[in-house]
Amino acid sequence: MTEPSLLWNTTFPRPTSFLLTGIPGLGTMHAWLSLPFSSMYLLALLGNAALLAVVKADTTLHQPMFLLLAALAATDLGLASSVAPGLLAILWLGPQPVPYASCLAQMFFVHALTAMESGVLLAMACDRAVAVGNPLRYPILVTGARVGWVAVALGLRALAIVVPFPLLVARFKHFRMRTVAHAYCEHMAVVELVAGNTRANNLYGLALSLAVSGVDVMGIAGSYGLIAHTVLRLPTREARAKAFGTCSSHICVILAFYVPGLFSYLTHRFGRRTVPRPVHILLSNIYLLLPPSLNPLIYGARTKQIRDRILSFFTPWKGQLG
């Protein structure tokens, strides 16, 4: 069935499905683009599954820092899996239909898991601030039970702030098109098809981005301000290097998440006339898949306990030879 042309004065009843087109303008490159995206997804699956397995299997890692890392790995698995299968299907097979209800569900999970990841990064920053700033009381202040409650609170926060996204779209009964010029059901990409007043959707999307990311970034900045203040007061260079080294992995993960996210956000909100749409869609997909693929590598390479535990799986003979 051929899709209607871009006749914006024509409306259609709510469709039973949308057609996801992938990355418009780059159709001839879809096969090549599938290589880096499939590699990122494979790394995300294997790396985060390995991290979860290591933390679960090794009881010495049942500490707040590693429990938060496990929460980050679980969030990364969900985030990558909510986007990558559909994206790869489009890159390999061409535009794909997605049922209306499934589109709204994907919209919810993508945005909820993104908010969850941002919250976990904030919790990890606070954890490091307490560990560096008050190491003697750290075991009392930060416990596994409290980490569990923090994870529940972050999940409830993500649920509460993202539920309005699909509800605000579901209220519309007519659409101008059935074709979503995107690789997944991103909220604003679907809203662009609506025949009606979408001011509430636009304002809520902007307010949510500023509230969640803004609050979390300020919390992370404040935590690292306290860390820097504490570290600079240590008497020796070795002590300062050791204290700051405990935060290096987390800093790399923060940069991997927020830098592509900030660039994608700015190009979407302020660069529509200067940044081509295919570039924006490409960036939004990279933003969702790059951090889940990099985070396990960063923590695996820079955290000795995890690195040693993973290596022990592949070199079981090492202990026997020692």
mmCIF file of N, CA and C in Angstrom, residues 242-314:
data_model
loop_
_atom_site.group_PDB
_atom_site.id
_atom_site.type_symbol
_atom_site.label_atom_id
_atom_site.label_comp_id
_atom_site.label_asym_id
_atom_site.label_seq_id
_atom_site.Cartn_x
_atom_site.Cartn_y
_atom_site.Cartn_z
ATOM 1 N N LYS A 242 44.967 8.779 43.937
ATOM 2 C CA LYS A 242 44.203 7.591 44.296
ATOM 3 C C LYS A 242 42.737 7.926 44.516
ATOM 4 N N ALA A 243 42.470 9.025 45.214
ATOM 5 C CA ALA A 243 41.089 9.412 45.481
ATOM 6 C C ALA A 243 40.362 9.775 44.192
ATOM 7 N N PHE A 244 41.032 10.519 43.328
ATOM 8 C CA PHE A 244 40.390 10.902 42.068
ATOM 9 C C PHE A 244 40.250 9.710 41.135
ATOM 10 N N GLY A 245 41.183 8.741 41.245
ATOM 11 C CA GLY A 245 41.113 7.559 40.386
ATOM 12 C C GLY A 245 39.869 6.726 40.611
ATOM 13 N N THR A 246 39.313 6.777 41.841
ATOM 14 C CA THR A 246 38.092 6.025 42.119
ATOM 15 C C THR A 246 36.895 6.576 41.349
ATOM 16 N N CYS A 247 37.033 7.807 40.844
ATOM 17 C CA CYS A 247 35.916 8.446 40.127
ATOM 18 C C CYS A 247 36.122 8.468 38.615
ATOM 19 N N SER A 248 37.292 8.052 38.137
ATOM 20 C CA SER A 248 37.613 8.215 36.717
ATOM 21 C C SER A 248 36.660 7.446 35.806
ATOM 22 N N SER A 249 36.301 6.222 36.190
ATOM 23 C CA SER A 249 35.396 5.428 35.357
ATOM 24 C C SER A 249 34.037 6.111 35.243
ATOM 25 N N HIS A 250 33.557 6.619 36.377
ATOM 26 C CA HIS A 250 32.246 7.270 36.370
ATOM 27 C C HIS A 250 32.253 8.533 35.528
ATOM 28 N N ILE A 251 33.352 9.285 35.577
ATOM 29 C CA ILE A 251 33.452 10.493 34.757
ATOM 30 C C ILE A 251 33.378 10.142 33.269
ATOM 31 N N CYS A 252 34.071 9.079 32.870
ATOM 32 C CA CYS A 252 34.036 8.646 31.466
ATOM 33 C C CYS A 252 32.619 8.250 31.051
ATOM 34 N N VAL A 253 31.910 7.557 31.926
ATOM 35 C CA VAL A 253 30.540 7.137 31.623
ATOM 36 C C VAL A 253 29.620 8.349 31.507
ATOM 37 N N ILE A 254 29.794 9.327 32.396
ATOM 38 C CA ILE A 254 28.986 10.551 32.332
ATOM 39 C C ILE A 254 29.199 11.259 31.000
ATOM 40 N N LEU A 255 30.448 11.390 30.581
ATOM 41 C CA LEU A 255 30.741 12.053 29.317
ATOM 42 C C LEU A 255 30.155 11.284 28.136
ATOM 43 N N ALA A 256 30.222 9.941 28.183
ATOM 44 C CA ALA A 256 29.682 9.124 27.090
ATOM 45 C C ALA A 256 28.175 9.269 26.974
ATOM 46 N N PHE A 257 27.499 9.552 28.096
ATOM 47 C CA PHE A 257 26.030 9.677 28.074
ATOM 48 C C PHE A 257 25.580 11.099 27.748
ATOM 49 N N TYR A 258 26.165 12.085 28.424
ATOM 50 C CA TYR A 258 25.630 13.445 28.320
ATOM 51 C C TYR A 258 26.143 14.220 27.116
ATOM 52 N N VAL A 259 27.363 13.975 26.671
ATOM 53 C CA VAL A 259 27.887 14.747 25.534
ATOM 54 C C VAL A 259 27.105 14.454 24.254
ATOM 55 N N PRO A 260 26.928 13.165 23.842
ATOM 56 C CA PRO A 260 26.084 12.922 22.662
ATOM 57 C C PRO A 260 24.641 13.369 22.879
ATOM 58 N N GLY A 261 24.135 13.203 24.119
ATOM 59 C CA GLY A 261 22.761 13.609 24.409
ATOM 60 C C GLY A 261 22.578 15.105 24.276
ATOM 61 N N LEU A 262 23.531 15.882 24.797
ATOM 62 C CA LEU A 262 23.446 17.333 24.690
ATOM 63 C C LEU A 262 23.520 17.785 23.240
ATOM 64 N N PHE A 263 24.411 17.181 22.472
ATOM 65 C CA PHE A 263 24.549 17.549 21.062
ATOM 66 C C PHE A 263 23.275 17.210 20.295
ATOM 67 N N SER A 264 22.702 16.035 20.565
ATOM 68 C CA SER A 264 21.457 15.637 19.905
ATOM 69 C C SER A 264 20.329 16.584 20.280
ATOM 70 N N TYR A 265 20.249 16.955 21.559
ATOM 71 C CA TYR A 265 19.188 17.854 22.022
ATOM 72 C C TYR A 265 19.310 19.227 21.365
ATOM 73 N N LEU A 266 20.527 19.757 21.329
ATOM 74 C CA LEU A 266 20.720 21.085 20.753
ATOM 75 C C LEU A 266 20.417 21.108 19.266
ATOM 76 N N THR A 267 20.827 20.067 18.549
ATOM 77 C CA THR A 267 20.532 20.036 17.114
ATOM 78 C C THR A 267 19.031 19.897 16.864
ATOM 79 N N HIS A 268 18.327 19.190 17.748
ATOM 80 C CA HIS A 268 16.890 19.012 17.573
ATOM 81 C C HIS A 268 16.123 20.297 17.882
ATOM 82 N N ARG A 269 16.521 20.977 18.970
ATOM 83 C CA ARG A 269 15.773 22.155 19.398
ATOM 84 C C ARG A 269 16.158 23.422 18.647
ATOM 85 N N PHE A 270 17.438 23.578 18.326
ATOM 86 C CA PHE A 270 17.893 24.861 17.798
ATOM 87 C C PHE A 270 18.590 24.767 16.443
ATOM 88 N N GLY A 271 18.825 23.548 15.954
ATOM 89 C CA GLY A 271 19.587 23.431 14.722
ATOM 90 C C GLY A 271 18.826 22.816 13.566
ATOM 91 N N ARG A 272 17.492 22.891 13.623
ATOM 92 C CA ARG A 272 16.707 22.251 12.560
ATOM 93 C C ARG A 272 16.985 22.853 11.190
ATOM 94 N N ARG A 273 17.280 24.143 11.159
ATOM 95 C CA ARG A 273 17.502 24.804 9.872
ATOM 96 C C ARG A 273 18.940 24.648 9.386
ATOM 97 N N THR A 274 19.844 24.333 10.293
ATOM 98 C CA THR A 274 21.256 24.239 9.905
ATOM 99 C C THR A 274 21.771 22.804 9.896
ATOM 100 N N VAL A 275 21.188 21.946 10.722
ATOM 101 C CA VAL A 275 21.612 20.548 10.780
ATOM 102 C C VAL A 275 20.625 19.696 9.997
ATOM 103 N N PRO A 276 21.053 18.991 8.961
ATOM 104 C CA PRO A 276 20.128 18.158 8.177
ATOM 105 C C PRO A 276 19.424 17.127 9.054
ATOM 106 N N ARG A 277 18.177 16.832 8.710
ATOM 107 C CA ARG A 277 17.388 15.887 9.495
ATOM 108 C C ARG A 277 18.057 14.510 9.606
ATOM 109 N N PRO A 278 18.645 13.972 8.524
ATOM 110 C CA PRO A 278 19.315 12.675 8.673
ATOM 111 C C PRO A 278 20.408 12.690 9.728
ATOM 112 N N VAL A 279 21.125 13.806 9.853
ATOM 113 C CA VAL A 279 22.181 13.905 10.852
ATOM 114 C C VAL A 279 21.584 13.867 12.249
ATOM 115 N N HIS A 280 20.468 14.589 12.430
ATOM 116 C CA HIS A 280 19.819 14.585 13.746
ATOM 117 C C HIS A 280 19.342 13.186 14.127
ATOM 118 N N ILE A 281 18.712 12.468 13.200
ATOM 119 C CA ILE A 281 18.213 11.122 13.490
ATOM 120 C C ILE A 281 19.384 10.181 13.765
ATOM 121 N N LEU A 282 20.449 10.325 12.991
ATOM 122 C CA LEU A 282 21.639 9.499 13.216
ATOM 123 C C LEU A 282 22.207 9.745 14.615
ATOM 124 N N LEU A 283 22.268 11.022 15.013
ATOM 125 C CA LEU A 283 22.790 11.364 16.336
ATOM 126 C C LEU A 283 21.910 10.819 17.453
ATOM 127 N N SER A 284 20.594 10.870 17.258
ATOM 128 C CA SER A 284 19.694 10.390 18.310
ATOM 129 C C SER A 284 19.831 8.888 18.517
ATOM 130 N N ASN A 285 20.091 8.150 17.455
ATOM 131 C CA ASN A 285 20.306 6.707 17.594
ATOM 132 C C ASN A 285 21.662 6.397 18.222
ATOM 133 N N ILE A 286 22.679 7.155 17.838
ATOM 134 C CA ILE A 286 23.997 6.985 18.452
ATOM 135 C C ILE A 286 23.922 7.286 19.944
ATOM 136 N N TYR A 287 23.177 8.325 20.303
ATOM 137 C CA TYR A 287 23.023 8.709 21.709
ATOM 138 C C TYR A 287 22.433 7.584 22.550
ATOM 139 N N LEU A 288 21.508 6.805 21.969
ATOM 140 C CA LEU A 288 20.857 5.737 22.718
ATOM 141 C C LEU A 288 21.672 4.450 22.751
ATOM 142 N N LEU A 289 22.538 4.230 21.761
ATOM 143 C CA LEU A 289 23.258 2.964 21.676
ATOM 144 C C LEU A 289 24.731 3.054 22.064
ATOM 145 N N LEU A 290 25.323 4.231 21.941
ATOM 146 C CA LEU A 290 26.750 4.344 22.265
ATOM 147 C C LEU A 290 27.040 4.153 23.759
ATOM 148 N N PRO A 291 26.338 4.842 24.676
ATOM 149 C CA PRO A 291 26.641 4.626 26.106
ATOM 150 C C PRO A 291 26.473 3.183 26.562
ATOM 151 N N PRO A 292 25.382 2.473 26.196
ATOM 152 C CA PRO A 292 25.286 1.073 26.626
ATOM 153 C C PRO A 292 26.415 0.183 26.122
ATOM 154 N N SER A 293 26.984 0.519 24.964
ATOM 155 C CA SER A 293 28.081 -0.293 24.441
ATOM 156 C C SER A 293 29.416 0.085 25.075
ATOM 157 N N LEU A 294 29.581 1.342 25.469
ATOM 158 C CA LEU A 294 30.855 1.796 26.038
ATOM 159 C C LEU A 294 30.960 1.556 27.543
ATOM 160 N N ASN A 295 29.850 1.660 28.257
ATOM 161 C CA ASN A 295 29.903 1.581 29.726
ATOM 162 C C ASN A 295 30.564 0.304 30.241
ATOM 163 N N PRO A 296 30.214 -0.880 29.711
ATOM 164 C CA PRO A 296 30.900 -2.091 30.208
ATOM 165 C C PRO A 296 32.393 -2.083 29.912
ATOM 166 N N LEU A 297 32.784 -1.544 28.755
ATOM 167 C CA LEU A 297 34.202 -1.480 28.419
ATOM 168 C C LEU A 297 34.941 -0.548 29.368
ATOM 169 N N ILE A 298 34.311 0.588 29.686
ATOM 170 C CA ILE A 298 34.942 1.558 30.581
ATOM 171 C C ILE A 298 35.140 0.952 31.964
ATOM 172 N N TYR A 299 34.079 0.361 32.519
ATOM 173 C CA TYR A 299 34.192 -0.195 33.863
ATOM 174 C C TYR A 299 35.021 -1.479 33.874
ATOM 175 N N GLY A 300 34.928 -2.259 32.796
ATOM 176 C CA GLY A 300 35.733 -3.469 32.732
ATOM 177 C C GLY A 300 37.216 -3.177 32.668
ATOM 178 N N ALA A 301 37.566 -2.083 31.962
ATOM 179 C CA ALA A 301 38.983 -1.746 31.791
ATOM 180 C C ALA A 301 39.548 -0.976 32.982
ATOM 181 N N ARG A 302 38.705 -0.194 33.677
ATOM 182 C CA ARG A 302 39.211 0.729 34.682
ATOM 183 C C ARG A 302 38.889 0.319 36.121
ATOM 184 N N THR A 303 38.099 -0.733 36.317
ATOM 185 C CA THR A 303 37.769 -1.189 37.666
ATOM 186 C C THR A 303 38.439 -2.533 37.907
ATOM 187 N N LYS A 304 39.420 -2.556 38.810
ATOM 188 C CA LYS A 304 40.266 -3.733 38.995
ATOM 189 C C LYS A 304 39.465 -4.961 39.406
ATOM 190 N N GLN A 305 38.513 -4.792 40.330
ATOM 191 C CA GLN A 305 37.758 -5.957 40.809
ATOM 192 C C GLN A 305 36.994 -6.633 39.673
ATOM 193 N N ILE A 306 36.374 -5.821 38.831
ATOM 194 C CA ILE A 306 35.605 -6.383 37.716
ATOM 195 C C ILE A 306 36.536 -6.966 36.668
ATOM 196 N N ARG A 307 37.623 -6.257 36.387
ATOM 197 C CA ARG A 307 38.565 -6.749 35.380
ATOM 198 C C ARG A 307 39.159 -8.087 35.792
ATOM 199 N N ASP A 308 39.554 -8.194 37.050
ATOM 200 C CA ASP A 308 40.140 -9.448 37.523
ATOM 201 C C ASP A 308 39.124 -10.580 37.508
ATOM 202 N N ARG A 309 37.881 -10.253 37.879
ATOM 203 C CA ARG A 309 36.852 -11.293 37.912
ATOM 204 C C ARG A 309 36.532 -11.807 36.506
ATOM 205 N N ILE A 310 36.457 -10.907 35.547
ATOM 206 C CA ILE A 310 36.177 -11.316 34.168
ATOM 207 C C ILE A 310 37.342 -12.128 33.605
ATOM 208 N N LEU A 311 38.571 -11.677 33.880
ATOM 209 C CA LEU A 311 39.738 -12.419 33.392
ATOM 210 C C LEU A 311 39.804 -13.814 33.994
ATOM 211 N N SER A 312 39.330 -13.966 35.220
ATOM 212 C CA SER A 312 39.368 -15.280 35.860
ATOM 213 C C SER A 312 38.461 -16.282 35.162
ATOM 214 N N PHE A 313 37.399 -15.762 34.508
ATOM 215 C CA PHE A 313 36.526 -16.663 33.757
ATOM 216 C C PHE A 313 37.242 -17.266 32.555
ATOM 217 N N PHE A 314 38.135 -16.459 31.942
ATOM 218 C CA PHE A 314 38.807 -16.895 30.720
ATOM 219 C C PHE A 314 40.159 -17.552 30.997
#
